[in-house]
Short mmCIF file of C-alpha atoms in Angstrom, two decimals:
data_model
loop_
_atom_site.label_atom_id
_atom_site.label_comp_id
_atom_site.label_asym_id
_atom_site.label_seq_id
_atom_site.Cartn_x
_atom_site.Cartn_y
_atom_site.Cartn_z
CA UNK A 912 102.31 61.53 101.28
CA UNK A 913 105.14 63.28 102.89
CA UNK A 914 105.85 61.07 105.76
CA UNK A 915 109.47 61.85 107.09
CA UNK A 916 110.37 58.73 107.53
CA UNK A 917 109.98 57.95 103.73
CA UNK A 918 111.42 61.83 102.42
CA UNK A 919 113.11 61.04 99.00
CA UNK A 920 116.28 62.64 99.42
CA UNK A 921 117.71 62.78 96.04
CA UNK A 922 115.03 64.62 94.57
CA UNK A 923 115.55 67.47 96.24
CA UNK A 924 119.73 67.05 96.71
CA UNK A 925 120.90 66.36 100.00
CA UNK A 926 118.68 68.74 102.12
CA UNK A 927 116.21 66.51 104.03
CA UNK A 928 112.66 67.54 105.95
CA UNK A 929 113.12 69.27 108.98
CA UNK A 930 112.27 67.62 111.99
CA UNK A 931 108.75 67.25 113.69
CA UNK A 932 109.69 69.08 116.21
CA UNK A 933 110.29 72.23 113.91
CA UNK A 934 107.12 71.84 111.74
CA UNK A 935 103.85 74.07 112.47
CA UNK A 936 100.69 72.32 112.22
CA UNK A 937 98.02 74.46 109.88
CA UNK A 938 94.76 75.04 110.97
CA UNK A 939 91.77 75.93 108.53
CA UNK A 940 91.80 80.08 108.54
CA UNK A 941 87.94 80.24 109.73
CA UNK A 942 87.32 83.42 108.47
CA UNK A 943 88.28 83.07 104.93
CA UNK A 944 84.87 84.77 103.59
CA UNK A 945 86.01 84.72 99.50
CA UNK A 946 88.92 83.42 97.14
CA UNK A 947 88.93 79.93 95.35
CA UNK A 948 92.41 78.97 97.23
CA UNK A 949 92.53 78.34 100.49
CA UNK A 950 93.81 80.18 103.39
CA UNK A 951 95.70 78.82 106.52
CA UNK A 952 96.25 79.70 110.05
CA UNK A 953 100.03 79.58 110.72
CA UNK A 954 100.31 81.67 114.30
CA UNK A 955 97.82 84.08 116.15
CA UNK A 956 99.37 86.73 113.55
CA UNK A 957 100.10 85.32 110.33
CA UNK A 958 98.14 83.16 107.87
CA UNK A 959 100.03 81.11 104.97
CA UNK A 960 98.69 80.38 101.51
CA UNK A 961 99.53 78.78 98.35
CA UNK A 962 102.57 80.37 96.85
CA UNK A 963 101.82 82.42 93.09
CA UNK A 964 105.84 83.60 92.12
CA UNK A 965 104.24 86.17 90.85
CA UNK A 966 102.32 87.36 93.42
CA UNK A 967 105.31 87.04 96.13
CA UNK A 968 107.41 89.19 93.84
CA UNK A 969 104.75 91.90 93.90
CA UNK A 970 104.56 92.18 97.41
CA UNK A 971 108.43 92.35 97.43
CA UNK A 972 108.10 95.43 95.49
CA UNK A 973 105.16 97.21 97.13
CA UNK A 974 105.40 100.91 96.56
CA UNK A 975 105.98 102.16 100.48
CA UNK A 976 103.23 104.09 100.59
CA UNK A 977 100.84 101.06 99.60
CA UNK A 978 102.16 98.55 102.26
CA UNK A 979 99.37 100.39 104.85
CA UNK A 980 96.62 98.53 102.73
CA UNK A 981 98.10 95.49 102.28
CA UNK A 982 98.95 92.25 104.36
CA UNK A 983 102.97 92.45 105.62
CA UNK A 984 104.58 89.96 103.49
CA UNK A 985 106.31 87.34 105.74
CA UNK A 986 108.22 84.77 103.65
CA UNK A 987 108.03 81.66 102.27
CA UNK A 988 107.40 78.16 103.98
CA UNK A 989 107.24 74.53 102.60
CA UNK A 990 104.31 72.76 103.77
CA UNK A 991 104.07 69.03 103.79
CA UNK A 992 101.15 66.75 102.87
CA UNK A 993 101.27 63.91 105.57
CA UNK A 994 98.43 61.39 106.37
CA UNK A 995 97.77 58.78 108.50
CA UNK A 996 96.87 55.02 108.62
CA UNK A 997 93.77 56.16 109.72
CA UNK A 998 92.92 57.78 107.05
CA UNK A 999 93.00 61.60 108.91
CA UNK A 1000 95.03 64.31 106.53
CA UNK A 1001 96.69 67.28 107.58
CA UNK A 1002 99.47 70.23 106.38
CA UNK A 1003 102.39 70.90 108.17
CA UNK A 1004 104.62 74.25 107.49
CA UNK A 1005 108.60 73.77 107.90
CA UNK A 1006 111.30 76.65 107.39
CA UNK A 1007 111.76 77.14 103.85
CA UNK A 1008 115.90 77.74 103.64
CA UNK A 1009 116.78 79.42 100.34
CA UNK A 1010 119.66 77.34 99.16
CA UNK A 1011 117.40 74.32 98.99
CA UNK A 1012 117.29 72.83 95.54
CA UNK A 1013 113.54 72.76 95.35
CA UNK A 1014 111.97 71.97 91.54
CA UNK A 1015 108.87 73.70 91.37
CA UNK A 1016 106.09 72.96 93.69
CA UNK A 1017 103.76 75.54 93.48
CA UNK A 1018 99.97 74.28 94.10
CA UNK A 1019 97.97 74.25 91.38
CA UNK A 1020 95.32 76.77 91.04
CA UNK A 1021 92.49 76.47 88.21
CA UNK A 1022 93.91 78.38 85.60
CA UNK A 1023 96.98 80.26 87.17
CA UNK A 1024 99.93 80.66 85.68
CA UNK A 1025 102.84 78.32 86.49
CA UNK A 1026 105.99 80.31 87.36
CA UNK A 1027 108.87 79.12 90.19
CA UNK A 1028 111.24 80.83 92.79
CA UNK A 1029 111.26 82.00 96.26
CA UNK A 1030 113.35 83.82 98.95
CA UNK A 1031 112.61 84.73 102.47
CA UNK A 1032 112.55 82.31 105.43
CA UNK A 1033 110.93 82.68 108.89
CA UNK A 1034 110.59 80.37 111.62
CA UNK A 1035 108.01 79.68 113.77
CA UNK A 1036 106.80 77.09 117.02
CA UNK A 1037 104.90 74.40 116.84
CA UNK A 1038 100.91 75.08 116.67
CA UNK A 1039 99.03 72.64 119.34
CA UNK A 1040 95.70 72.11 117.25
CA UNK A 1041 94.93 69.46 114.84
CA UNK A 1042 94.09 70.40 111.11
CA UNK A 1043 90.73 68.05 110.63
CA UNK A 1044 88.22 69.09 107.58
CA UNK A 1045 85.38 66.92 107.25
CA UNK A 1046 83.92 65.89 103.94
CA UNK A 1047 80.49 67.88 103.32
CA UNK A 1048 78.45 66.68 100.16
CA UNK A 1049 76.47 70.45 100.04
CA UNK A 1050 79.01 71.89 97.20
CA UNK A 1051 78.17 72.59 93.63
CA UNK A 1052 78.26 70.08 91.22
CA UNK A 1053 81.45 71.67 89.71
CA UNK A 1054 83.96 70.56 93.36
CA UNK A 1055 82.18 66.87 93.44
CA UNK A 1056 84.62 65.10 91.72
CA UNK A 1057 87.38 67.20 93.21
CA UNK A 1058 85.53 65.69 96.89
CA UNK A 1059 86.09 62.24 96.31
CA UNK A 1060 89.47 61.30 97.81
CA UNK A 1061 90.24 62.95 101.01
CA UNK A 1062 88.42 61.67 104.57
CA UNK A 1063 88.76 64.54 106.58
CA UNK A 1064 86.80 66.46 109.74
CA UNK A 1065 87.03 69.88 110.96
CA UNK A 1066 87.65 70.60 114.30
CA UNK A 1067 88.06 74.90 114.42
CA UNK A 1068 88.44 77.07 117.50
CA UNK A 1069 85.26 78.95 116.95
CA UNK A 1070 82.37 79.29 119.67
CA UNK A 1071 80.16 81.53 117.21
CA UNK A 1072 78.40 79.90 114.53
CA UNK A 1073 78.35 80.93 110.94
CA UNK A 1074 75.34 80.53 108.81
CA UNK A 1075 75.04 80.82 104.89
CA UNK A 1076 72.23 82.86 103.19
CA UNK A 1077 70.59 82.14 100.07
CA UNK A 1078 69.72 85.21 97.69
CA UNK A 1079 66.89 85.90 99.33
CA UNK A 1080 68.73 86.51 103.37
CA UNK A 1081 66.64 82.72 103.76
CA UNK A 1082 68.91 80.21 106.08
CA UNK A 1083 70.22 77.24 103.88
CA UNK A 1084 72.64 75.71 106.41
CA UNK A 1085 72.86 74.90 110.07
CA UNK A 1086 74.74 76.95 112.56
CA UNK A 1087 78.55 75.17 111.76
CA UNK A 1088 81.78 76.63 113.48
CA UNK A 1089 83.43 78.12 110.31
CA UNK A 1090 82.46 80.10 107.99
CA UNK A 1091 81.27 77.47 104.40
CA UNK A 1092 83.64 79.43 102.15
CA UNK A 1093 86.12 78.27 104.09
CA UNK A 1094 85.70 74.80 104.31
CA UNK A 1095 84.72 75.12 100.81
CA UNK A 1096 88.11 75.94 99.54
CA UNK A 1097 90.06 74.05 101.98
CA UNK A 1098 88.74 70.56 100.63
CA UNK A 1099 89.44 71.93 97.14
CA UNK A 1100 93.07 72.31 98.10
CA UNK A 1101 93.19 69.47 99.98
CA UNK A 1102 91.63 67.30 97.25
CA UNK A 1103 94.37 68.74 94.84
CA UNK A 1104 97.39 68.10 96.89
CA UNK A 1105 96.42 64.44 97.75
CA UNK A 1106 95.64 63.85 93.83
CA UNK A 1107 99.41 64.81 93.41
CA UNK A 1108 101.19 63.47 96.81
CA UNK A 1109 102.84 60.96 94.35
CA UNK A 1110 105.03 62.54 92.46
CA UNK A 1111 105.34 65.52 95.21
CA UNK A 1112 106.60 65.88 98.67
CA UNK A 1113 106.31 69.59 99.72
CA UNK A 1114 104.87 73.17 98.30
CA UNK A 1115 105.75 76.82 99.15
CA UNK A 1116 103.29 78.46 100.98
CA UNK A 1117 103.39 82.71 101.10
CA UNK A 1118 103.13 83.68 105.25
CA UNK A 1119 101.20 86.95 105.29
CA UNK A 1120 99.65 89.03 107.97
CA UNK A 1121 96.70 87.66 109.41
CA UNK A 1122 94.74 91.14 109.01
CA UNK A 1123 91.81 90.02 111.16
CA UNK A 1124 93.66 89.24 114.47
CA UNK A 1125 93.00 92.47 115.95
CA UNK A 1126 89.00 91.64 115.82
CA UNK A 1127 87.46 89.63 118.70
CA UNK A 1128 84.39 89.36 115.54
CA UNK A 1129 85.57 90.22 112.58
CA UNK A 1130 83.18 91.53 109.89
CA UNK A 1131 84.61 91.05 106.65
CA UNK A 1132 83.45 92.45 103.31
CA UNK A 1133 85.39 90.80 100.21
CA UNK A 1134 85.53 93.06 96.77
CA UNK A 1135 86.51 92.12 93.96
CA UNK A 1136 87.61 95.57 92.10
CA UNK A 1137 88.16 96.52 88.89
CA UNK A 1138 86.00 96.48 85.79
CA UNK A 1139 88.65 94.00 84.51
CA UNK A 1140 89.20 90.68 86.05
CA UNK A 1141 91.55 88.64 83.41
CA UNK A 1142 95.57 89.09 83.84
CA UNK A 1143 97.46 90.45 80.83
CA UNK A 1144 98.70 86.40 80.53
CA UNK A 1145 94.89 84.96 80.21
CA UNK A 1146 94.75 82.90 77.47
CA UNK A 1147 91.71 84.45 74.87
CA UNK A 1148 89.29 81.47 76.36
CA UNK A 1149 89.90 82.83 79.83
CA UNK A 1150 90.14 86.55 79.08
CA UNK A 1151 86.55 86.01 77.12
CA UNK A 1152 84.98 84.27 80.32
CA UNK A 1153 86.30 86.97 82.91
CA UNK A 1154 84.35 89.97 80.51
CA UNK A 1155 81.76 87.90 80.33
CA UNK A 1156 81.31 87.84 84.50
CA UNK A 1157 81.90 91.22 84.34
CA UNK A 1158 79.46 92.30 82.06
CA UNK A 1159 76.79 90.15 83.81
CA UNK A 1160 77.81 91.57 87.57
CA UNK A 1161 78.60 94.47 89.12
CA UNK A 1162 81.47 94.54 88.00
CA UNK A 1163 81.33 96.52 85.01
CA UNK A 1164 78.63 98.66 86.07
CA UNK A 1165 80.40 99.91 89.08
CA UNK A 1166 83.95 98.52 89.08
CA UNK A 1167 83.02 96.20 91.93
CA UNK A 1168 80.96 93.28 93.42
CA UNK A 1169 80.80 91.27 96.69
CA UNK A 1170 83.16 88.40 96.51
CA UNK A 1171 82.20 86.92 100.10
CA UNK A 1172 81.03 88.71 103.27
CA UNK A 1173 80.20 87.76 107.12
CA UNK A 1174 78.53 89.49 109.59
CA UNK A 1175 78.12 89.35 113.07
CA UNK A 1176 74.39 89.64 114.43
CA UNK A 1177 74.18 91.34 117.82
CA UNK A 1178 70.36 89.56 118.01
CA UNK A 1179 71.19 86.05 117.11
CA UNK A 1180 74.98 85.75 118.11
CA UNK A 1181 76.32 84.48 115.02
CA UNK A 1182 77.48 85.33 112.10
CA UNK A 1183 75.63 85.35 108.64
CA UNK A 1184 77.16 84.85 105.87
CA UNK A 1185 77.05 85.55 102.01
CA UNK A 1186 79.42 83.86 99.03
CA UNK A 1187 80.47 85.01 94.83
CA UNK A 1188 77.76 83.22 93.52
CA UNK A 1189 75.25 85.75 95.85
CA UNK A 1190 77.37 88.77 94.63
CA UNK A 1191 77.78 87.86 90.90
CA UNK A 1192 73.49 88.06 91.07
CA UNK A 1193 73.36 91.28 92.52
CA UNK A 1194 72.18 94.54 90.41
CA UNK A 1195 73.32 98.23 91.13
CA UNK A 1196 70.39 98.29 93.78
CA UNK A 1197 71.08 95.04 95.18
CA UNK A 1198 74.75 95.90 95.46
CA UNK A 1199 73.68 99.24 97.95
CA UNK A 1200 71.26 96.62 99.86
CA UNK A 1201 74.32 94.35 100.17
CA UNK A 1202 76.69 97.10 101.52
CA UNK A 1203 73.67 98.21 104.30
CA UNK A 1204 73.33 94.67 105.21
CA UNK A 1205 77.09 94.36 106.05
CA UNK A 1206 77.00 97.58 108.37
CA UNK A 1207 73.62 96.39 109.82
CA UNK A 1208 74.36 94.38 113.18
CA UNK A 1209 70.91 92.94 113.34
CA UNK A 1210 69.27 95.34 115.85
CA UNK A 1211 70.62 98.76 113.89
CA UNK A 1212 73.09 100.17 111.46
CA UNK A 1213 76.07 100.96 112.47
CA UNK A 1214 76.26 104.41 111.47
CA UNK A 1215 79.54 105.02 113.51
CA UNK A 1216 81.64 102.81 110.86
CA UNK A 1217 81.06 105.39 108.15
CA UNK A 1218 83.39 108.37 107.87
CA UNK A 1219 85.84 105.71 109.06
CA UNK A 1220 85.76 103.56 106.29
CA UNK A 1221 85.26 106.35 104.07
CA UNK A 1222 88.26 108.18 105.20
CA UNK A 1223 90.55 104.96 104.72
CA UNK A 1224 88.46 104.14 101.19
CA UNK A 1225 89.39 108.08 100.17
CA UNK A 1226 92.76 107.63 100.97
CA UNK A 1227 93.78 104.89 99.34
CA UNK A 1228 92.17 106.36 96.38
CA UNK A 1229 94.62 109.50 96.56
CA UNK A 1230 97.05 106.54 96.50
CA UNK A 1231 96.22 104.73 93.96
CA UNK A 1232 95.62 107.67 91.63
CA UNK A 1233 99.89 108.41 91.88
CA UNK A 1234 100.71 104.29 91.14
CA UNK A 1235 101.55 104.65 86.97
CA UNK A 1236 101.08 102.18 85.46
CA UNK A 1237 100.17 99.80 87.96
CA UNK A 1238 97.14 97.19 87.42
CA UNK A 1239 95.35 95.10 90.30
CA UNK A 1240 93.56 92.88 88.03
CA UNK A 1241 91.48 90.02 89.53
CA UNK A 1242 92.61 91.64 93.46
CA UNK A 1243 90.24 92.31 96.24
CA UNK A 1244 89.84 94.90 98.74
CA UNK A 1245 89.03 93.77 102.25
CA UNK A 1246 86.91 96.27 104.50
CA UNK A 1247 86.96 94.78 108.05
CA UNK A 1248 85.68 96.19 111.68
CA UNK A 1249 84.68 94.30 115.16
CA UNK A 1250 81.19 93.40 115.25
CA UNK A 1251 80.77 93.14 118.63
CA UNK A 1252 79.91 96.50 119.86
CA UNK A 1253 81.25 99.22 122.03
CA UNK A 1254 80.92 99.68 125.61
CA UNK A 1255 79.77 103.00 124.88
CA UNK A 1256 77.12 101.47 122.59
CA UNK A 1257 75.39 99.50 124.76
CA UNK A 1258 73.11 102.51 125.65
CA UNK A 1259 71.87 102.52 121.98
CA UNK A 1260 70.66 99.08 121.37
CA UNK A 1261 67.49 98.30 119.30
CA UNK A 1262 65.07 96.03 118.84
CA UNK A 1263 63.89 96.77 115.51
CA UNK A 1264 64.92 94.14 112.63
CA UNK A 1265 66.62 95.08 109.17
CA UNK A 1266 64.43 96.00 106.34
CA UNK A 1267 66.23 95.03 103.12
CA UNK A 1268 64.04 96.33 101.02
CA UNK A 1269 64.73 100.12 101.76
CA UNK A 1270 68.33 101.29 101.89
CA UNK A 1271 66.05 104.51 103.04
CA UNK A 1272 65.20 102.98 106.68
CA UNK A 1273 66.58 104.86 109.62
CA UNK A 1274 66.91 103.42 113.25
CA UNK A 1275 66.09 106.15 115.43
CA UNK A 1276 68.04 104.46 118.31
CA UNK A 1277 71.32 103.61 116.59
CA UNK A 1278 74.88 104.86 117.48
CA UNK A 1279 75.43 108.65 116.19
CA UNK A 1280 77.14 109.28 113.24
CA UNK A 1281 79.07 112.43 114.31
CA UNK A 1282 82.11 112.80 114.31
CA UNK A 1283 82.08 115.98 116.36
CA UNK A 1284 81.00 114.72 119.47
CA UNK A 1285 82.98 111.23 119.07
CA UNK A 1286 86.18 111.14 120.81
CA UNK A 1287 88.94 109.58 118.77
CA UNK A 1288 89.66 106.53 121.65
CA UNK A 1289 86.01 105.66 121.28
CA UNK A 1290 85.75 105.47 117.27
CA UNK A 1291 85.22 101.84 116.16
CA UNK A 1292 88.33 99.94 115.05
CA UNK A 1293 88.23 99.27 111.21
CA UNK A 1294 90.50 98.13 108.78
CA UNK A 1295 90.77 98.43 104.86
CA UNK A 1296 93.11 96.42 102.90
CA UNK A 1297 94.56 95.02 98.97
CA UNK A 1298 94.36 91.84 98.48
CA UNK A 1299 95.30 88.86 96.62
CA UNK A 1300 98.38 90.17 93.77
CA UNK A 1301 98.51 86.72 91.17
CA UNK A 1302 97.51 88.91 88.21
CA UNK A 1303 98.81 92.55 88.97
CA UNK A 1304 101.63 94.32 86.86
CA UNK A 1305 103.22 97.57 86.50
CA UNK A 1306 106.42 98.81 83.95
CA UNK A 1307 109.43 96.36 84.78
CA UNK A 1308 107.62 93.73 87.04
CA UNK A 1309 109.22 90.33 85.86
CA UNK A 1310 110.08 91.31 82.56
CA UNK A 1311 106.37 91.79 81.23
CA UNK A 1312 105.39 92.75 78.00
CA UNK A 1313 102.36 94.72 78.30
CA UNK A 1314 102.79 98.01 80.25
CA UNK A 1315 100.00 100.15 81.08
CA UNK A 1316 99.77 104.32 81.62
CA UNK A 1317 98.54 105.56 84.11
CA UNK A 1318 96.83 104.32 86.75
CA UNK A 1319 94.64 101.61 87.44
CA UNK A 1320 90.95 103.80 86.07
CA UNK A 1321 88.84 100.51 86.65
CA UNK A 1322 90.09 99.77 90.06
CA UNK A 1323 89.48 103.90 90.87
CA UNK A 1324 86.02 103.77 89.14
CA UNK A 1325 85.24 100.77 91.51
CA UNK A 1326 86.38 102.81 94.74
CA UNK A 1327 84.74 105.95 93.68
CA UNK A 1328 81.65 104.33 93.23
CA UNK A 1329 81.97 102.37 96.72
CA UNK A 1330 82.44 105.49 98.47
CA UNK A 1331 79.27 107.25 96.41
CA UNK A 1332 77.06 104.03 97.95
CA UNK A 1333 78.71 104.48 101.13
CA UNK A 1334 78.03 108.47 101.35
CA UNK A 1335 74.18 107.71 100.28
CA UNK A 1336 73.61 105.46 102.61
CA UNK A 1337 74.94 107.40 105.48
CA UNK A 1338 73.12 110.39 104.69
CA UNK A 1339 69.78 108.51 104.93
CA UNK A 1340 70.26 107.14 107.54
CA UNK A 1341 71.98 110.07 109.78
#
C-alpha cells in the first residue's frame, strides 16, 4: 500500500509523498460507457487515467487544428494506492513534479506496450468524496480471478439510475447509480494495482478534460473506428486476434462499431445502457438500429441532433483527410449531447414507444428537424470528440519505424459510413 507514513524514500531518491493535505481523492468517472482501463474523476472538469507514454506524447503533439476533437491534455499526476485496516481501498492523485526520480510505474494494461517518461504538472484541491467500489460477482468469467482481492463499495454522486441491456433491449440488471462499464473497469484496475502494491508505491495518471461536464445527462455513444484495430507494435498473436474482431464486427464492414453507449429515457428517467460485447454482435442493420436507438429518448427521436452531429462528423472528416500519415489505430470517437430536453421541446412530447425493428418509423410529434426555422441559441448542445491515442503514429512520432502515406483511409471509411447511416435515418424520419 502507499501509506505515507511507511513511503520508502530511497527508492525514489530523496523526494518524499506529498502531504495529505495536497492529495485529491479519485472518484469512479460514472459515465465511463467503453474502454478496458478505467477512468477517474479528478475535479468537476478534468478526469485522470492510467498513463500510456505513448499516448501522452501524442497529445503533446496534436496537430492544432485537431485539438477541437480531442480532450485538452492536462498533465501528469502520481496517484497512490492506500488502504485501510478496514479493509476499504481508495486512489489518491498528488502533483507529479518533473525532477522526481520516478522508475517506471505505468499501470499495466492487458497487452500494452511498456514505455516510461512524463512532463507536465498541475495542481489541484482536495476532492471531499470517498472513492468506494463494491465487489459485484455479475462479470464474465474472464475478470473473476482478477475480482478476488479487493473489498470495495461504491458510493457515486448519481441520482439517475443506469440499467444494462442484453442484445435483445431486455433488462438484465437493477437500476444501480453508475453506469456497469464503469464499475466494470474500475475493479479491474483496482484488482491490478493491489496485486502489485508490493513492490510499487505510486503510478502516473494522464489529467484530461472531462468532455461530459457541460451535460446535466450526458448521452454518450463510444466508436471504435477504423477497419484496423492492432498498433504497428502488436505482436503477430495480437495483430491476428484484432483482424479477427474486425472481420467478425462492424468493423470491417463499415470502419466502425459501438464500443459502449448510454442513453437517457425521457419515459423512465434513467439511463439505458449498452457495452462491446452488444456492439461486436451487431450486423450492418443492427449497427443503423443501434445508432436510432441512441438518438431515440424513449418517447421520440430526436431529430433536432442531426445536422448537428453531422456537421461536426463532416468536419472532422475534412480534417482528417489533410493529417499524412497519421494512424488512430484502436481510438474511439465520442458523440455526446444532453438528454434531457429543451424547454422549447416540451411542447413536442410523445407517448409513443421505440420500434427497433424499423429504422423506417417516424414520430409525427417529435422536435423538427429544420434547420431553417431553428434559431442557433435554441439548437441542442452536442459534442464530438477523438479518443483514447495508446496505438496512434504518424512520420517522426517517437522514433517509429513504420510510417504510413496518407491519411488514415480506415478511420475516413468508418466516418463516411457513420454519416451515410446518420443521413438515412434522418431522412426517414423528417
Amino acid at each position: 500500500m502507499c501509506l505515507l507514513d511507511t513511503m520508502e524514500v530511497g527508492k525514489y531518491g530523496n523526494n518524499t509523498v506529498p502531504e495529505r493535505s495536497k492529495g485529491v481523492l479519485l472518484e469512479p468517472f460514472i459515465h465511463q460507457v467503453g474502454g478496458h482501463t478505467s477512468m477517474m474523476r479528478y475535479d468537476d472538469h478534468t478526469v485522470c487515467k492510467p498513463l500510456i507514454s505513448r499516448e501522452q506524447r501524442f497529445y503533446e503533439s496534436l496537430p492544432p487544428e485537431m485539438k477541437e476533437f480531442t480532450p485538452e491534455y492536462k498533465g501528469v499526476v502520481l496517484v497512490c494506492f492506500e488502504g485501510g485496516r478496514d479493509g476499504y481501498i481508495n486512489l489518491v492523485a498528488y502533483p507529479y513534479v518533473e525532477s522526481e526520480n520516478l522508475e517506471q510505474d505505468e499501470i499495466p494494461e492487458r497487452e500494452q506496450p511498456r514505455r516510461k517518461h512524463s512532463r507536465r504538472s498541475l495542481y489541484r484541491s482536495t476532492s471531499g468524496s470517498e472513492n468506494l467500489i463494491q465487489k459485484d460477482d455479475s462479470d464474465n468469467a474472464e475478470s473473476t480471478q482478477e475480482m478476488k482481492s479487493p473489498r470495495v463499495e461504491l458510493q457515486v454522486p448519481s441520482d439517475i439510475p443506469f440499467q444494462m441491456l442484453d442484445s435483445n433491449s431486455a433488462l438484465i440488471s437493477e437500476k444501480i447509480s453508475f453506469n456497469p462499464w464503469s464499475l466494470r473497469c474500475h475493479k479491474q484496475q483496482l484488482s491490478r494495482m493491489r496485486s502489485e502494491s508490493k513492490d510499487r508505491k505510486l503510478y502516473k495518471f494522464l489529467l484530461l478534460e472531462n468532455v461530459v461536464h457541460q451535460f446535466g445527462y450526458p448521452c454518450i455513444l463510444d466508436l471504435k473506428m477504423g477497419t484496423r484495430q492492432h498498433g504497428d507494435d502488436a505482436s503477430e498473436e495480437k495483430a491476428a486476434r484484432q483482424m479477427k474482431k474486425c472481420e467478425l464486427s462492424t468493423s470491417g464492414a463499415l470502419g466502425v462499431r459501438v464500443c459502449g453507449m448510454q442513453v437517457y429515457q425521457l419515459d423512465s428517467g434513467h439511463y439505458v445502457c449498452r457495452n462491446k460485447y452488444y456492439g461486436r454482435s451487431l450486423s450492418i442493420e443492427g449497427f443503423g438500429k443501434a445508432i436510432y436507438q441512441f438518438l431515440h429518448n424513449g418517447r421520440y427521436l430526436r431529430v433536432d441532433l442531426f445536422d448537428g452531429i453531422l456537421q461536426k462528423l463532416r468536419t472532422l472528416k475534412e480534417v482528417l483527410e489533410k493529417q499524412a500519415s497519421y494512424r488512430f489505430y484502436s481510438s474511439s470517437l465520442l458523440i455526446i449531447y444532453d438528454g434531457k430536453e429543451r424547454k422549447a421541446d416540451y411542447r413536442h412530447k410523445s407517448t409513443g414507444a421505440m420500434n427497433q425493428d424499423s429504422l423506417q418509423e417516424s414520430t409525427s410529434s417529435s422536435p423538427s428537424s429544420s434547420s431553417s426555422s431553428t434559431s442557433s441559441q435554441d439548437l441542442p448542445k452536442i459534442d464530438v470528440r477523438m479518443i483514447d491515442f495508446a496505438h496512434s503514429t504518424f512520420k517522426g512520432f517517437r522514433d517509429d519505424q513504420t510510417v504510413h502515406d496518407g491519411p488514415d483511409t480506415g478511420y475516413i471509411f468508418g466516418l463516411e459510413n457513420l454519416i451515410s447511416i446518420l443521413e438515412e435515418i434522418q431522412l426517414q424520419n423528417q
